[in-house]
Amino acid sequence: MAAPDPSTAGARRPDGDADVIAVGAGPAGSTAAAYLARAGLDVLLLEKSRFPRAKVCGDGFTPRGMKQLIDLGIDCSENNGWVRNRGLRVRGGGVSLELDWPTLASFPDYGAVRPRKDFDELLVRHAEKSGARLQEDTTVTEALTDERTGRVVGVCGYVGKGRDRRPVSFRAPVTLACDGVSGRLALSLGMAKRDDRPMGVAVRRYYTSPRTNDDYLESHLELWDRRDPANPKLLPGYGWIFGMGDGTSNVGLGVLSTDRASGTTDYRALLKAWLDGTPQEWGYRDENAVGAVGGAGLPMGFNRTPHYRPGMLLVGDAGGMVNPFNGEGIAYAMESASIAARCAVQGLARSGASAEAAFAAYPARMSQALGGYYRIGNTFSKLIGNPAIMRVATRHGLPRRTLMAFLLKLLANLYDPKEGNASDRVITAMTRLAPDL
Ligand SMILES: Cc1cc2nc3c(=O)[nH]c(=O)nc-3n(C[C@H](O)[C@H](O)[C@H](O)COP(=O)(O)OP(=O)(O)OC[C@H]3O[C@@H](n4cnc5c(N)ncnc54)[C@H](O)[C@@H]3O)c2cc1C
């Protein structure tokens, strides 16, 4: 579909400030805004910060993320600033294995890295070019609800900072909560995250390093907590080293925070302890650090539900969309955004019960897309929370290339449900057998 002229896109509604309000201009909000504006709707994209802005992330894209970008019409060539990679290098159990991204009908055979400061701006400008109206420096504090029906009819918050701060409110028939892991909009309606679903914590730092050019994303599956040298503990998570191609590496670790100690764990100290054990020549030492250590939560496996309540859809991290197998979130933020946009487009073209049926279909659509897979992922995250299982898996699993190639497909959610080979068929069968979430 051709992008409409932004100056004329979407006739303003008489009964509101926009057709759709999207709160948060990360990958979820910008993707949804672009799709909605292209469908001719008037989209108001509210963002608390101002672009370009940093976002703590590993900056890594698997082919699943690249597919979303291609679908959206983003130029993913290296000329456009993408540093592509061809697979995943897995280290652990004394073994290092390079696994190329699989050749599939559904996904490209390359991933990439790109700093989020740059990527998030690229995406939000794409949404603007598609016709969305971006309003920066606007912090949303809560959902506005209809007193009589409880339906979400808009949002309120404030624009600006300090003395210049002034209250604002906006109304629209449908609101997308794309405000990330904080989930402020959902929380304003009492929608807390679920304790029975996994949550992770990840920290990262940039270092100047001779390893900056790398054709593979690298993951370290054996992450030891050696802060008590007499009692080292194998952690449920992994470390990553992503060469950024600009003289630096993005180095970090993500750990499941299911165990009770997570509230007291010093993740920065853990990162340092891990990196101090890597070869000196890689350069991951304080003197080569660029900027501070940053960290945030990883809301996984649909850990905030329901994904719809009348008038509002939870998209991306706000709905706990991060893959519980590998902590990847950008692809899923974009995927849920495109599904949410389709439901909103349908709903806004109808009225009454038919409109509501289209909006309310969103959780079922998400469940069809990812529910079976995430159910297995949630079980997987419970298993790797057990150090004994982790130890056996790294020691005996890693040296087996065929098994690892299968696991790459499973962990990165890269398989062909229809056209694939034997391992694709096994994964498809597993996700179908697992009841949807
Ligand atoms: C250390 C770390 C490393 C990671 N590495 C990777 C990786 O390598 N690859 C990957 O795919 N995923 C990674 N992730 C996960 C990924 O960052 C997220 O899943 C992804 O950013 C989710 O996108 P989103 O649009 O849902 O939320 P966000 O990217 O968090 O965007 C939310 C937006 O909403 C805005 N906002 C928040 N609150 C408000 C408010 N009240 N009012 C207005 N605006 C608001 C924010 O400023 C932000 O712009 C990592 C996460 C962490 C913490």
mmCIF file with all atom_site columns, C-alpha atoms in Angstrom, residues 44 53 70 106 120 127 140 143 150 169 175 197 203 219 249 265 269 296 303 308 319 352 405 407 410 419:
data_model
loop_
_atom_site.group_PDB
_atom_site.id
_atom_site.type_symbol
_atom_site.label_atom_id
_atom_site.label_alt_id
_atom_site.label_comp_id
_atom_site.label_asym_id
_atom_site.label_entity_id
_atom_site.label_seq_id
_atom_site.pdbx_PDB_ins_code
_atom_site.Cartn_x
_atom_site.Cartn_y
_atom_site.Cartn_z
_atom_site.occupancy
_atom_site.B_iso_or_equiv
_atom_site.pdbx_formal_charge
_atom_site.auth_seq_id
_atom_site.auth_comp_id
_atom_site.auth_asym_id
_atom_site.auth_atom_id
_atom_site.pdbx_PDB_model_num
ATOM 1  C CA . LEU A 1 44  ? -1.395  10.206  17.586 1.00 0.00 ? 44  LEU A CA 1
ATOM 2  C CA . ARG A 1 53  ? 17.134  8.971   22.630 1.00 0.00 ? 53  ARG A CA 1
ATOM 3  C CA . ILE A 1 70  ? 11.247  -5.918  5.679  1.00 0.00 ? 70  ILE A CA 1
ATOM 4  C CA . SER A 1 106 ? 9.424   -17.469 6.203  1.00 0.00 ? 106 SER A CA 1
ATOM 5  C CA . ASP A 1 120 ? 14.328  3.745   17.270 1.00 0.00 ? 120 ASP A CA 1
ATOM 6  C CA . ALA A 1 127 ? 5.958   6.209   11.174 1.00 0.00 ? 127 ALA A CA 1
ATOM 7  C CA . VAL A 1 140 ? 1.144   9.562   29.872 1.00 0.00 ? 140 VAL A CA 1
ATOM 8  C CA . ALA A 1 143 ? -5.946  5.862   31.008 1.00 0.00 ? 143 ALA A CA 1
ATOM 9  C CA . GLY A 1 150 ? -15.364 1.554   32.236 1.00 0.00 ? 150 GLY A CA 1
ATOM 10 C CA . SER A 1 169 ? -5.526  14.686  27.830 1.00 0.00 ? 169 SER A CA 1
ATOM 11 C CA . THR A 1 175 ? -5.653  3.243   22.575 1.00 0.00 ? 175 THR A CA 1
ATOM 12 C CA . ARG A 1 197 ? 5.017   -16.062 34.008 1.00 0.00 ? 197 ARG A CA 1
ATOM 13 C CA . VAL A 1 203 ? 22.326  -5.468  31.760 1.00 0.00 ? 203 VAL A CA 1
ATOM 14 C CA . SER A 1 219 ? 26.200  -16.117 23.147 1.00 0.00 ? 219 SER A CA 1
ATOM 15 C CA . SER A 1 249 ? 31.096  -4.402  21.252 1.00 0.00 ? 249 SER A CA 1
ATOM 16 C CA . THR A 1 265 ? 21.286  -9.743  42.952 1.00 0.00 ? 265 THR A CA 1
ATOM 17 C CA . ALA A 1 269 ? 28.763  -6.942  39.638 1.00 0.00 ? 269 ALA A CA 1
ATOM 18 C CA . ALA A 1 296 ? 16.120  -3.181  32.601 1.00 0.00 ? 296 ALA A CA 1
ATOM 19 C CA . ASN A 1 303 ? 3.391   -11.895 31.518 1.00 0.00 ? 303 ASN A CA 1
ATOM 20 C CA . TYR A 1 308 ? -7.279  -6.377  25.569 1.00 0.00 ? 308 TYR A CA 1
ATOM 21 C CA . GLY A 1 319 ? 1.998   -7.041  27.184 1.00 0.00 ? 319 GLY A CA 1
ATOM 22 C CA . GLY A 1 352 ? -21.279 -1.254  17.768 1.00 0.00 ? 352 GLY A CA 1
ATOM 23 C CA . ALA A 1 405 ? 21.064  -26.570 14.994 1.00 0.00 ? 405 ALA A CA 1
ATOM 24 C CA . LEU A 1 407 ? 17.862  -25.782 19.302 1.00 0.00 ? 407 LEU A CA 1
ATOM 25 C CA . LEU A 1 410 ? 13.569  -23.565 18.557 1.00 0.00 ? 410 LEU A CA 1
ATOM 26 C CA . GLU A 1 419 ? 7.425   -25.717 4.031  1.00 0.00 ? 419 GLU A CA 1
#
